[in-house]
Short mmCIF file of C-alpha atoms in Angstrom, two decimals:
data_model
loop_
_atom_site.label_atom_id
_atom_site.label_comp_id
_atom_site.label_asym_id
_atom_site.label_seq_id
_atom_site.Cartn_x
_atom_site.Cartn_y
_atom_site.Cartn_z
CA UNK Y 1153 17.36 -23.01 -12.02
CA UNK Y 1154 17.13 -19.69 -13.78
CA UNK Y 1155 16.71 -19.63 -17.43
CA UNK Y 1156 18.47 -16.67 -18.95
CA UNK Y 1157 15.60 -14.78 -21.25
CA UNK Y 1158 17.06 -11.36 -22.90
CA UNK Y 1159 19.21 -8.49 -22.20
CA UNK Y 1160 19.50 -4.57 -23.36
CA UNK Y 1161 22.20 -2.28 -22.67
CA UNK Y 1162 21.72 1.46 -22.31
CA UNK Y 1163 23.70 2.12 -25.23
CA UNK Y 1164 21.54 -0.04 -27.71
CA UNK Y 1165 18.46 2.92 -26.86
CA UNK Y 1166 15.98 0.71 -27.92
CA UNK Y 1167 12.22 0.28 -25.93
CA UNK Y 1168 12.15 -2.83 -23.47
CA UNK Y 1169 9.95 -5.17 -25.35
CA UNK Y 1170 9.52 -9.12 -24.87
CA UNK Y 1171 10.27 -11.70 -26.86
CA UNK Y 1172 8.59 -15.08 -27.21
CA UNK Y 1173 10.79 -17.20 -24.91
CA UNK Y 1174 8.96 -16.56 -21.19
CA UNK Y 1175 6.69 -18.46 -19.71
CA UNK Y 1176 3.79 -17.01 -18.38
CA UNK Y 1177 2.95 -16.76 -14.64
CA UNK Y 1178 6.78 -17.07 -14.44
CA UNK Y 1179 9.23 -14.92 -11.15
CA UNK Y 1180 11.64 -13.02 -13.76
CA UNK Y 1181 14.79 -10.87 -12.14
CA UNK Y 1182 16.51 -8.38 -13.15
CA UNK Y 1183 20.59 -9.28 -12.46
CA UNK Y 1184 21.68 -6.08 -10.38
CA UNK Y 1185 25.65 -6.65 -11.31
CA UNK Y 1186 24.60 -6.15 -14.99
CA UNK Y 1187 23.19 -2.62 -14.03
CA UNK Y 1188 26.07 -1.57 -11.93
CA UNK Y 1189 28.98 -1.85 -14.58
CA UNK Y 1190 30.22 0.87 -17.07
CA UNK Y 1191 27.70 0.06 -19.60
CA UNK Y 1192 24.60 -0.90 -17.77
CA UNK Y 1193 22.47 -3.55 -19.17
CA UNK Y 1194 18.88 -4.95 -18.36
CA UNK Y 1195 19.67 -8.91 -18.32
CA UNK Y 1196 16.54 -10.70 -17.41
CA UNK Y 1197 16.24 -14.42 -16.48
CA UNK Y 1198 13.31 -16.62 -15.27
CA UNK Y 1199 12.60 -19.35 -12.63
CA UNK Y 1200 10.19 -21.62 -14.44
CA UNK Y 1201 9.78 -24.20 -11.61
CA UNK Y 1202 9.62 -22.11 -8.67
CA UNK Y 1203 6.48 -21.88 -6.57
CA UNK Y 1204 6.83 -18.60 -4.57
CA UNK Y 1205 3.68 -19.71 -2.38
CA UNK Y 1206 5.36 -23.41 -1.83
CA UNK Y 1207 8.66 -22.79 -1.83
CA UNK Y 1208 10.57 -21.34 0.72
CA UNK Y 1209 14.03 -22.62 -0.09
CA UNK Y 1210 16.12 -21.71 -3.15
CA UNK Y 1211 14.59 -18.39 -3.85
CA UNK Y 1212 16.75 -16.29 -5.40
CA UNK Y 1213 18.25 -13.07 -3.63
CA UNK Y 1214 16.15 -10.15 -4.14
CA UNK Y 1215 14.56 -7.11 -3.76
CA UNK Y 1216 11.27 -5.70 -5.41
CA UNK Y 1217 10.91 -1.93 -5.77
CA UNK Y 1218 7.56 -0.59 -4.88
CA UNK Y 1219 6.74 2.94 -7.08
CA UNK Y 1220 3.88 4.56 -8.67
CA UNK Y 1221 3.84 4.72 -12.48
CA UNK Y 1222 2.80 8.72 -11.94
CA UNK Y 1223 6.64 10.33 -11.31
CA UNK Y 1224 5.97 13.15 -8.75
CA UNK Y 1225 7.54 16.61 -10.39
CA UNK Y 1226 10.41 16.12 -8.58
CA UNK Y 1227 11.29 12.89 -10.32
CA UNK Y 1228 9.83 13.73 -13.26
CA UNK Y 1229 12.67 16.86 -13.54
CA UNK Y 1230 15.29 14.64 -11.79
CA UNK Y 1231 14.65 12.37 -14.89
CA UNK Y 1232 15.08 15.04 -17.70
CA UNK Y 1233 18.15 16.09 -16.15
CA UNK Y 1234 19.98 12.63 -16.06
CA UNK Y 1235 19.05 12.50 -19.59
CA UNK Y 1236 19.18 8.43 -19.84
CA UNK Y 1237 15.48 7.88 -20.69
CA UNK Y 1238 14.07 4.11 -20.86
CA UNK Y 1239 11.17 3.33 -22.98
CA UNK Y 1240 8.91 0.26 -21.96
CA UNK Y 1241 6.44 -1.34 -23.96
CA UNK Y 1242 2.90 -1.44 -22.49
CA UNK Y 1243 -0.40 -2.27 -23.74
CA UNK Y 1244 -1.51 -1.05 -26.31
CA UNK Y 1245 1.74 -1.01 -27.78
CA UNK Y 1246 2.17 2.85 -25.61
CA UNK Y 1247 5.40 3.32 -24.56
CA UNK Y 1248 6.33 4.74 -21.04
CA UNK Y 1249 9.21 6.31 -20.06
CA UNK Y 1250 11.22 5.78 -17.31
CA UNK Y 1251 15.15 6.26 -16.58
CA UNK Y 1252 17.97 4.54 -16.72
CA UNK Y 1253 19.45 6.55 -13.73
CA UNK Y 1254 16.57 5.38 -11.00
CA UNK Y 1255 17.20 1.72 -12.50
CA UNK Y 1256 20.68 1.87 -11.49
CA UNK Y 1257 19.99 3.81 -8.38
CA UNK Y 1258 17.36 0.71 -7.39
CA UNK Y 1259 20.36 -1.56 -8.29
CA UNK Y 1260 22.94 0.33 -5.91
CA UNK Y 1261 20.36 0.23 -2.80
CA UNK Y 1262 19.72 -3.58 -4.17
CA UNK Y 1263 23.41 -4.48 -3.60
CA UNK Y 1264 23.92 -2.57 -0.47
CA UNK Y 1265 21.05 -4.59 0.94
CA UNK Y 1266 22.59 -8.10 0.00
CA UNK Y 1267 20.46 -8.75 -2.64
CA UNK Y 1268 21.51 -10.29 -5.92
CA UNK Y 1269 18.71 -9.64 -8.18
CA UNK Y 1270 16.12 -6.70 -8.88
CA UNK Y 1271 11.80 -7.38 -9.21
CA UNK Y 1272 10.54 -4.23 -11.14
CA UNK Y 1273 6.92 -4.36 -12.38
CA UNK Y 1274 7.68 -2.81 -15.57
CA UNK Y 1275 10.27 -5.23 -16.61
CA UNK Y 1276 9.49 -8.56 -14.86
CA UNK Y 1277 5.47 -8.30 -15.89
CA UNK Y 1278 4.86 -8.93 -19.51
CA UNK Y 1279 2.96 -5.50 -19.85
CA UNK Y 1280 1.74 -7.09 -23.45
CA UNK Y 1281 0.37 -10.38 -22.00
CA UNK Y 1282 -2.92 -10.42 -20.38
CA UNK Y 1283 -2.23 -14.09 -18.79
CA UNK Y 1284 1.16 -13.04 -17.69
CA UNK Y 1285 -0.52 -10.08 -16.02
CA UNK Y 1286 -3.63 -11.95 -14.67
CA UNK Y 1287 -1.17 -14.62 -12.96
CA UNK Y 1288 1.41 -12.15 -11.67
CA UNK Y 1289 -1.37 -10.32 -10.51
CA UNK Y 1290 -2.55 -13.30 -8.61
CA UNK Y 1291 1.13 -14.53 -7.67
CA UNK Y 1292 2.06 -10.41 -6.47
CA UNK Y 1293 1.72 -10.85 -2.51
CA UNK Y 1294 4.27 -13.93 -2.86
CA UNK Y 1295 6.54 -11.93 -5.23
CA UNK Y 1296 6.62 -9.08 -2.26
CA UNK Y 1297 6.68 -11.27 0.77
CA UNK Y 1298 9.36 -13.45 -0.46
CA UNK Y 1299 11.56 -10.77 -1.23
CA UNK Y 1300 14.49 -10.35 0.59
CA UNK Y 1301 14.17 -6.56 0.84
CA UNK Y 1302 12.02 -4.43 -0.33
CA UNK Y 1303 13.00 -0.58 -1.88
CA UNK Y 1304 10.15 2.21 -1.85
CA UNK Y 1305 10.51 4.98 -4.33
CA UNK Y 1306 8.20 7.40 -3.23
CA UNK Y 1307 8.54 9.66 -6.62
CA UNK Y 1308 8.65 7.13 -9.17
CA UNK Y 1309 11.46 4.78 -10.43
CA UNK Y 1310 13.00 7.00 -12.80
CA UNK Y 1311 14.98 8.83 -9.63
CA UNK Y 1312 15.46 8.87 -6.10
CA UNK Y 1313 13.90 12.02 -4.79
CA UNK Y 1314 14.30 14.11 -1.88
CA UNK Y 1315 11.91 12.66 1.32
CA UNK Y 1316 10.94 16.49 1.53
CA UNK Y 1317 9.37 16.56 -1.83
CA UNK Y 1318 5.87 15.75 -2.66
CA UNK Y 1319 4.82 12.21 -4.31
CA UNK Y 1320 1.91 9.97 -4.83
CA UNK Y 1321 2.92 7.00 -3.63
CA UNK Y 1322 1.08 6.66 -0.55
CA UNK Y 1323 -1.82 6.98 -2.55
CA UNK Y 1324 -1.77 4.35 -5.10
CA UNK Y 1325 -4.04 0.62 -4.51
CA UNK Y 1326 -0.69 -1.50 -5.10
CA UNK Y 1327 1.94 0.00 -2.70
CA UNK Y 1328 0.30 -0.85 0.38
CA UNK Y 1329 0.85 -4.94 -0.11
CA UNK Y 1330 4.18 -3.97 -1.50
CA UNK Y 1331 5.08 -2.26 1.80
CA UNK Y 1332 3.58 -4.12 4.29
CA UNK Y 1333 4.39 -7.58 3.59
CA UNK Y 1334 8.68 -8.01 3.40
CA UNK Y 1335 9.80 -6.94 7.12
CA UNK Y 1336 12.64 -5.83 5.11
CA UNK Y 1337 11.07 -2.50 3.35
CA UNK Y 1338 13.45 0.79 2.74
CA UNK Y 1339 13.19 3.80 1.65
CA UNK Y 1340 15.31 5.35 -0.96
CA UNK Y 1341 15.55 8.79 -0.63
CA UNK Y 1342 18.23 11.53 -1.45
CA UNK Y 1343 19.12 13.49 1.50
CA UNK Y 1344 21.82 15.91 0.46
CA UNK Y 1345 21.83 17.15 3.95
CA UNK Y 1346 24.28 14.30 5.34
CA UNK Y 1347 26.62 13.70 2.09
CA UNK Y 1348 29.44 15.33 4.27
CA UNK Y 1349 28.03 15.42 7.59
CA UNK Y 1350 29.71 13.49 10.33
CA UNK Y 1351 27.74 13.87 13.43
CA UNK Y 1352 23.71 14.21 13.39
CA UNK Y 1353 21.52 14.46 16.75
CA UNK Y 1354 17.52 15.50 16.59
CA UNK Y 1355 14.30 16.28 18.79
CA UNK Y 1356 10.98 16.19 17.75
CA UNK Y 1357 8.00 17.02 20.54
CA UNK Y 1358 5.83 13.78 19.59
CA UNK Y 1359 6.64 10.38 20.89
CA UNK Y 1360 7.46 7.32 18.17
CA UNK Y 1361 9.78 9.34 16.16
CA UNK Y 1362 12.91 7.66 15.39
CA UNK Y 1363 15.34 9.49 12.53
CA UNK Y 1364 17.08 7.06 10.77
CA UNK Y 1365 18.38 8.01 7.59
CA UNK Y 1366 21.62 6.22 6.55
CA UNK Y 1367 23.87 7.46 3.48
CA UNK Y 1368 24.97 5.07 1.01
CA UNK Y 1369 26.52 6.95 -1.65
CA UNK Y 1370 26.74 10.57 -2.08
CA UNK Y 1371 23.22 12.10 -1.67
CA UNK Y 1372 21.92 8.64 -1.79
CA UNK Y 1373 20.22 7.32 1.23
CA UNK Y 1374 17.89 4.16 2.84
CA UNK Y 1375 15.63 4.51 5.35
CA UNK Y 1376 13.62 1.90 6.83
CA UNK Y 1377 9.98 2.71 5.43
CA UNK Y 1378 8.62 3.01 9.39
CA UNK Y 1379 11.17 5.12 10.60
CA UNK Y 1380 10.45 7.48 6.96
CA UNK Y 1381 6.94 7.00 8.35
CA UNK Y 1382 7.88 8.43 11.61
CA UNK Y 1383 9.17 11.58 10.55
CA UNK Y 1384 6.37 13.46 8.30
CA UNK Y 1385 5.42 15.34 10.70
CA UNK Y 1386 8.94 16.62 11.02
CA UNK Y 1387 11.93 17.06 13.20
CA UNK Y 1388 14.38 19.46 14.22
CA UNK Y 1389 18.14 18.44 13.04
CA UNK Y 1390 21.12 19.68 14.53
CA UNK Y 1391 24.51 18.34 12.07
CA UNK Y 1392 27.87 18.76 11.99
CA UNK Y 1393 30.44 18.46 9.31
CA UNK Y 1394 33.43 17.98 11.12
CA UNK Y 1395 34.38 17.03 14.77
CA UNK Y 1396 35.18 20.28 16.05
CA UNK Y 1397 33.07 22.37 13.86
CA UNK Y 1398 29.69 23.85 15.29
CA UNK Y 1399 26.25 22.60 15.37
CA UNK Y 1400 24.09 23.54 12.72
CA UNK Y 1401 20.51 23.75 13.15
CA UNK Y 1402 17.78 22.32 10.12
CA UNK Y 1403 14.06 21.33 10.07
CA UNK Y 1404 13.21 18.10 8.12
CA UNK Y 1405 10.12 16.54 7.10
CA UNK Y 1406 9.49 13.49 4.89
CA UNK Y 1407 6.24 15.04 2.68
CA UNK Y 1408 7.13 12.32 0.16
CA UNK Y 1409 3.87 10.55 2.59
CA UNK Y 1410 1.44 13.71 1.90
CA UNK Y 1411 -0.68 16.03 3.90
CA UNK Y 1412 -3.29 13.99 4.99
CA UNK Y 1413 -2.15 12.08 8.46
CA UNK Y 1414 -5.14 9.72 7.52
CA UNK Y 1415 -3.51 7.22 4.77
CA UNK Y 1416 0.19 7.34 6.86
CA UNK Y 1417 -1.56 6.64 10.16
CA UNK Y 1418 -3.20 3.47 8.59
CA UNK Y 1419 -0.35 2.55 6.85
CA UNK Y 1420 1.99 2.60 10.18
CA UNK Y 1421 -0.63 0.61 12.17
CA UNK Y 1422 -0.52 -1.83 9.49
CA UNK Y 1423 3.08 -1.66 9.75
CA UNK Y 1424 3.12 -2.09 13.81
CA UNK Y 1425 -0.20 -4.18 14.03
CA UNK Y 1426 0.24 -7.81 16.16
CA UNK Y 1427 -3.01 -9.06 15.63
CA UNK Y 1428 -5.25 -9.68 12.59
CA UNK Y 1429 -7.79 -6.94 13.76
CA UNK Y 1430 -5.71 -4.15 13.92
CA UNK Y 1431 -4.08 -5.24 10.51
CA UNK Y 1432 -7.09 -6.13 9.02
CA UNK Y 1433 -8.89 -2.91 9.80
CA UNK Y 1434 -6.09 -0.91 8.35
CA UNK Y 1435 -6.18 -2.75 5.49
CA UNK Y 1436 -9.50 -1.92 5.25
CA UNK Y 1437 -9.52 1.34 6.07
CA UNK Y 1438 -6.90 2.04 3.27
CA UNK Y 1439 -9.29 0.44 0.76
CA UNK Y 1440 -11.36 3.91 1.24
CA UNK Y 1441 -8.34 5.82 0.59
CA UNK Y 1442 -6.09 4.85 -2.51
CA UNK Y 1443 -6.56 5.09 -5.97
CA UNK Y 1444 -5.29 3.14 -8.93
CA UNK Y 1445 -6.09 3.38 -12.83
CA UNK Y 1446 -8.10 0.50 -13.42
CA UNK Y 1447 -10.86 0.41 -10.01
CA UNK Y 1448 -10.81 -3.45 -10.10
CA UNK Y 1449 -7.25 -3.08 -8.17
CA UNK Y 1450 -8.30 -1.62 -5.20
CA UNK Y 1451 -10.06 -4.86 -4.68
CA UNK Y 1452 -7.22 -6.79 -6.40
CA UNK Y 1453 -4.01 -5.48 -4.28
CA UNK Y 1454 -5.34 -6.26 -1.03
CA UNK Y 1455 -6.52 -9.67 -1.33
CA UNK Y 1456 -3.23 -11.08 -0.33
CA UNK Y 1457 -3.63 -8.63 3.32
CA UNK Y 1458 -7.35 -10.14 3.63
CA UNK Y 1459 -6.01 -13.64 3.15
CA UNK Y 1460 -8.87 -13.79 0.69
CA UNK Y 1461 -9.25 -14.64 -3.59
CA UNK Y 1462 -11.35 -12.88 -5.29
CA UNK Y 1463 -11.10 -14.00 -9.64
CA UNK Y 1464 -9.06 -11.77 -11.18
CA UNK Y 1465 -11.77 -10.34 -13.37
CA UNK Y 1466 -11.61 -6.99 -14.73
CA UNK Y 1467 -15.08 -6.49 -16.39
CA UNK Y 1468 -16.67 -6.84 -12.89
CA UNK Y 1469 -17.51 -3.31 -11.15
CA UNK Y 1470 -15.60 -2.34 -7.90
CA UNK Y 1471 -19.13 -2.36 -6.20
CA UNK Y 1472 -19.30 -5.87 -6.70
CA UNK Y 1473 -15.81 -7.00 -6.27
CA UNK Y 1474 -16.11 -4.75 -2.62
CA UNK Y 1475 -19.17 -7.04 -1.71
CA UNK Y 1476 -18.10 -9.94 -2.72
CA UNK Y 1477 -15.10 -8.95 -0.56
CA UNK Y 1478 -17.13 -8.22 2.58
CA UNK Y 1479 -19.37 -11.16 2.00
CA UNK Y 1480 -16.02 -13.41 2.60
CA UNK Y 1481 -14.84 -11.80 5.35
CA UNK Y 1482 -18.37 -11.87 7.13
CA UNK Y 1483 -17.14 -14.09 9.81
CA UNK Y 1484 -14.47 -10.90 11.10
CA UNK Y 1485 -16.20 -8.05 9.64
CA UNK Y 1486 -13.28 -5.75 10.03
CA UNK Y 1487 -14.63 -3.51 7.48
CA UNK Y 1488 -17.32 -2.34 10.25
CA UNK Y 1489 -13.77 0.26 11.25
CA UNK Y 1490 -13.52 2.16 8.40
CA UNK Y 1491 -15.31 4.84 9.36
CA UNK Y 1492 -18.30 5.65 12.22
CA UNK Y 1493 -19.15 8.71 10.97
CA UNK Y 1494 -20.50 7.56 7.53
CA UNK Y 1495 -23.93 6.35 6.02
CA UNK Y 1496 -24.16 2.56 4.74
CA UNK Y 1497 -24.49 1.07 1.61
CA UNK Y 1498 -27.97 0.52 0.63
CA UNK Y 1499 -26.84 -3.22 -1.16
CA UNK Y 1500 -26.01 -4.20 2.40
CA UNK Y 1501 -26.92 -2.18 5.53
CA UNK Y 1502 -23.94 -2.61 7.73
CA UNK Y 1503 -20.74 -1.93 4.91
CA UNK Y 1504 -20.19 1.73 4.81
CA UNK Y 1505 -21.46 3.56 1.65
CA UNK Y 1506 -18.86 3.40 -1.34
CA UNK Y 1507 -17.08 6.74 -1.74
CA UNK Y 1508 -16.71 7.90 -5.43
CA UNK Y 1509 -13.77 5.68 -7.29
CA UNK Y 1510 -11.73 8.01 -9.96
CA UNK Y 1511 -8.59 6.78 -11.29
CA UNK Y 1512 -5.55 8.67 -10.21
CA UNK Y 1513 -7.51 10.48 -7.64
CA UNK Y 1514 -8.18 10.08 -4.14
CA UNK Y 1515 -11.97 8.59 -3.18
CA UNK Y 1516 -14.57 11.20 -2.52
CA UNK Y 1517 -18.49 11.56 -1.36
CA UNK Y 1518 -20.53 13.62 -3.08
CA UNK Y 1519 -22.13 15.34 -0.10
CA UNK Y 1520 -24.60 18.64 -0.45
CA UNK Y 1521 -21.98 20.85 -0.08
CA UNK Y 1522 -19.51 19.44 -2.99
CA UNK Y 1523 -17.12 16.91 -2.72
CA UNK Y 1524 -15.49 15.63 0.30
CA UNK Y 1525 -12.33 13.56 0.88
CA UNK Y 1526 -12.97 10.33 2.17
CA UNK Y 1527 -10.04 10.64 4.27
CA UNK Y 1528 -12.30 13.25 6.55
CA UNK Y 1529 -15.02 10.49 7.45
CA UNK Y 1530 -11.91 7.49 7.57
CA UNK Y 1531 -11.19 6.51 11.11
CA UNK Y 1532 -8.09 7.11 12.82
CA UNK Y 1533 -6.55 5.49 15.66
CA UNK Y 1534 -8.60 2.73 17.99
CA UNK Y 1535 -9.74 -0.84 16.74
CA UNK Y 1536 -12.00 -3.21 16.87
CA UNK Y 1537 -10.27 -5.98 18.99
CA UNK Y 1538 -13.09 -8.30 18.84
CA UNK Y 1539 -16.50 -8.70 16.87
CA UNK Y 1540 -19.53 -9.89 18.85
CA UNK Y 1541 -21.40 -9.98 15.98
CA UNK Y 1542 -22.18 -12.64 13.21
CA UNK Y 1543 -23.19 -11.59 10.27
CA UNK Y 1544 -25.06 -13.73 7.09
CA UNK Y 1545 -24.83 -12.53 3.77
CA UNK Y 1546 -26.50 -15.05 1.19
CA UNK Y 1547 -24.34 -16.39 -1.65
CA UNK Y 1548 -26.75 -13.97 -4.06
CA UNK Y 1549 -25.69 -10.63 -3.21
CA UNK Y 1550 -27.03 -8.75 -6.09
CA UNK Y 1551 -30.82 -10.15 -4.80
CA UNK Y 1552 -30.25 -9.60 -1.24
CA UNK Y 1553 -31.25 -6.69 -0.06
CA UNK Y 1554 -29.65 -6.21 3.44
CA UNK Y 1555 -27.60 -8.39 5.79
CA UNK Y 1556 -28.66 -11.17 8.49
CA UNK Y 1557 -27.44 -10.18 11.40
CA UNK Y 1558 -26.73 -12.60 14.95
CA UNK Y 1559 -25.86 -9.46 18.13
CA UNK Y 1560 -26.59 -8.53 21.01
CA UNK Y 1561 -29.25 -5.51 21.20
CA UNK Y 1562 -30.65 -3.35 23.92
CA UNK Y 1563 -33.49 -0.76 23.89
CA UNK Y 1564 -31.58 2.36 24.39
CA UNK Y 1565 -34.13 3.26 27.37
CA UNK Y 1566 -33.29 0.35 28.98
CA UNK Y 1567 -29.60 1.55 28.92
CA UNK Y 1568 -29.93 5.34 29.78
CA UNK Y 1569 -27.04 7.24 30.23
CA UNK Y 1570 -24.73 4.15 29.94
CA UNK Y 1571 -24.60 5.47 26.16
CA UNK Y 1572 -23.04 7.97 24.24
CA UNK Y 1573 -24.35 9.61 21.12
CA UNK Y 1574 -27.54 7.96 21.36
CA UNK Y 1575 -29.90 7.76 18.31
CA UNK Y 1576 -32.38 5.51 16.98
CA UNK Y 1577 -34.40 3.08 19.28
CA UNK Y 1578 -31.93 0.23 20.02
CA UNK Y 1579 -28.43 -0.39 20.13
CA UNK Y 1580 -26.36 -3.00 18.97
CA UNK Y 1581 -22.82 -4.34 20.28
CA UNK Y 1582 -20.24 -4.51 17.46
CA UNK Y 1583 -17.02 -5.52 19.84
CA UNK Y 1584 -14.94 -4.46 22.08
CA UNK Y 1585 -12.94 -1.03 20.70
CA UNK Y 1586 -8.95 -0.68 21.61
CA UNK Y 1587 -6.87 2.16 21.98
CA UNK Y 1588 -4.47 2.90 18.88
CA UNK Y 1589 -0.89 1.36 18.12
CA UNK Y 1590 0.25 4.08 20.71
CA UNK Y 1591 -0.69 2.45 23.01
CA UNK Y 1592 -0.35 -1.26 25.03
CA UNK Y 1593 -4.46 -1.83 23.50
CA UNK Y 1594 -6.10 -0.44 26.49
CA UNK Y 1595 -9.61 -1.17 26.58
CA UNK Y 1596 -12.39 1.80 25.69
CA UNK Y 1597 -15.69 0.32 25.50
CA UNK Y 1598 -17.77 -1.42 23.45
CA UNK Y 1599 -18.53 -0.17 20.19
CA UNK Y 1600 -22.05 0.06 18.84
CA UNK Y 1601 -24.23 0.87 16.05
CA UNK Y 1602 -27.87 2.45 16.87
CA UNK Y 1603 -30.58 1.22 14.78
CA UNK Y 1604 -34.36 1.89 13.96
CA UNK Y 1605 -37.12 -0.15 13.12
CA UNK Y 1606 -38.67 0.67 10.05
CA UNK Y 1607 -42.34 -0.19 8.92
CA UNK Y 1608 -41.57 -3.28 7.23
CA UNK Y 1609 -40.26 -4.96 9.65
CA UNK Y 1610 -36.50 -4.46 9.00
CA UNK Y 1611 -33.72 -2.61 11.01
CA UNK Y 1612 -31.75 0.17 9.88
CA UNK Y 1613 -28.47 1.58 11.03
CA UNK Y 1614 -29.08 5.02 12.45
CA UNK Y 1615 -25.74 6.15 13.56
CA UNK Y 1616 -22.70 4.55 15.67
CA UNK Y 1617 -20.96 4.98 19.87
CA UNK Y 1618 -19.24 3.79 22.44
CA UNK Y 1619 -20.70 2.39 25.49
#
């Protein structure tokens, strides 16, 4: 039973602040009917007895919005424009703004997808309350996954931008749970294009397009977030207004997802995966390329993916969270995908080396050149299928110097020209590698990481190939 907490209408232009009536840890909704009248109000109720991870039944009706807190310039002049700015407290007792207008846009695509209520971060979190954070934090996959839908706004909240605009969405830490884990996930996008348009047909030369971008009021439109995917690339449009009128000819391109195909291509495997190694390695994979304020969240928002805990503890470094991370997912070492092209981390010898973490900015290596993305060194496309490989990291990582390792490992001259890339002395089989999600997982070859022996005794990864 929901427990009604507090309300604030537009007109009252007061901050969003909390009072002392929640409980922490607790699902809070926004009511969407409230935001949709004349006078839009925020009225905010709890569920103090529901389990999201135990309870399946009786869960409320509704959708989360997944955003960055960055608005991309688009939004960010969409915003000023509307002129119905929205103050929320944070820490620190900072306000941020958002808008009233992208609230109530949220609400509109929340109604037209049969959902009752509205989950916004902003409002639902206590942004005051450390334990409501650190148990929302903890609760967030469940809050996402037992949404009914879920609405992506690629700019920002304060506004619904045009797909064709840039954004920063795709690379923030906490959007990738939020989009990957409701099989219900839109878009909402303006697309000015089809407010009047009553026919639409369109090409592209590259296979697993589909454009499907549905008007639901005026310029405002939902997308499902693969289809969005689909399109970044671009196709050609051909629309027309009225049944006998001519076919006009347009190019369009959702850039909302950036330049780089790296992140997207990750993030639609993820999307399409079937099996826990695909998924798992894209999940990975997108560890190396995100960003978030605090570092401790790019270990935080993808625990839930991993099917792993990790304490929600942020005075522990990301170097330690990321080992402790690999350490417990030893057994399926997906994170041996993320990249072949790039050197290991000294604290383990098989993890690939950290990139440089800098809030609000994409990971990098500092290389002898200058900095490099770590998008360029990222892989793209086949998978690990299966690991023949056990691997034994001791409970004591920050003593251990170096994993145990349990494979299967030739001398490379015994091999000869059965392998490619050759380096080192021996070779060792990872697993069996797969095609992309292009394709039906057509097997490659095995995939294999050369070593060398080194004075003391140990091994040490010289380089990675196929067999």
């Amino acid at each position: 039973m929901a427990t009604f907490l507090q309300a604030l209408p537009e007109s009252g232009q007061r901050p969003w602040a909390y009072g002392s009536n929640h409980t922490p840890g607790s699902l809070r909704l926004l009511s969407v009917p409230s935001l949709l009248t004349s006078k839009p109000t925020i009225e905010l109720s709890e569920w103090r007895n529901l389990r999201l991870a135990s309870s399946p039944r009786n869960i409320p009706r509704y959708a989360a919005v997944s955003h960055c807190w960055t608005p991309s310039p688009s939004v960010a002049k969409l915003a000023e424009q509307a002129n119905r700015p929205l103050d929320i407290t944070i820490e620190d007792a900072q306000l941020h703004r958002i808008s009233w207008h992208g609230l109530c846009q949220a609400a509109f695509a929340a109604r037209h997808l049969g959902c009752e209520y509205l989950w916004l971060d902003f409002i639902c979190l206590h942004q005051t309350s450390s334990l409501d954070k650190k148990l929302q934090i903890e609760n967030m996959g469940h809050i996402y996954s037992r949404a009914k839908a879920v609405i992506v706004m690629p700019g920002g909240v304060a506004a619904a931008q045009d797909a064709r605009d840039e954004a920063y969405w795709i690379e923030r830490a906490w959007t990738l749970q939020e989009a990957t884990l409701c099989p219900n996930t839109h878009a909402l996008v303006l697309h000015p294009e089809l407010g009047d348009v009553c026919a639409v047909e369109y090409s592209c030369s590259t296979a697993m397009v589909n454009y499907n971008v549905q008007n639901i009021r005026d310029d405002l439109a939902l997308s499902t977030l693969s289809d969005l995917l689909s399109i970044r690339g671009g196709v050609s449009l051909k629309v027309r207004h009225r049944p006998d009128g001519p076919w006009i000819e347009r190019e369009y391109s959702a850039a909302c997802f950036g330049k780089s195909s790296c992140g997207s291509e990750a993030l639609l495997a993820l999307l399409a995966a079937d099996n826990d190694a695909m998924r798992k390695s894209a999940v990975w994979r997108c560890l190396w390329l995100r960003t978030s304020k605090k570092e401790q969240d790019m270990v935080f928002s993808v625990m839930h993916l991993l099917g792993l805990k990790v304490e929600i503890d942020y005075g522990r470094s990301l170097e330690d969270l990321i080992l402790e991370l690999a350490r417990k997912s030893a057994s399926q070492p997906w994170w041996l995908d993320i990249g072949d092209k790039m050197a290991v981390h000294p604290r383990s010898g098989l993890l690939p080396a950290l990139p440089v973490f800098q809030p609000h900015k994409p990971p990098v290596y500092l290389t002898p050149s200058g900095q490099v993305a770590a998008s360029q060194y990222v892989n793209i496309g086949g998978y690990t299928r299966r690991f023949d490989i056990k691997i034994l990291t001791p409970v004591d990582i920050g003593s251990f110097d170096g994993d145990l390792v349990c494979a299967t490992i030739f001398s490379i001259d015994e091999l000869g020209s059965a392998i490619s890339g050759a380096a080192g002395s021996h070779v060792m089989v990872i697993g069996d590698q797969a095609c992309d999600m292009h394709s039906a997982y057509d097997f490659i070859g095995p995939k294999a990481r050369f070593l060398r022996r080194l004075r003391a005794g140990t091994w040490e990864v010289f380089g990675n190939g196929t067999m």
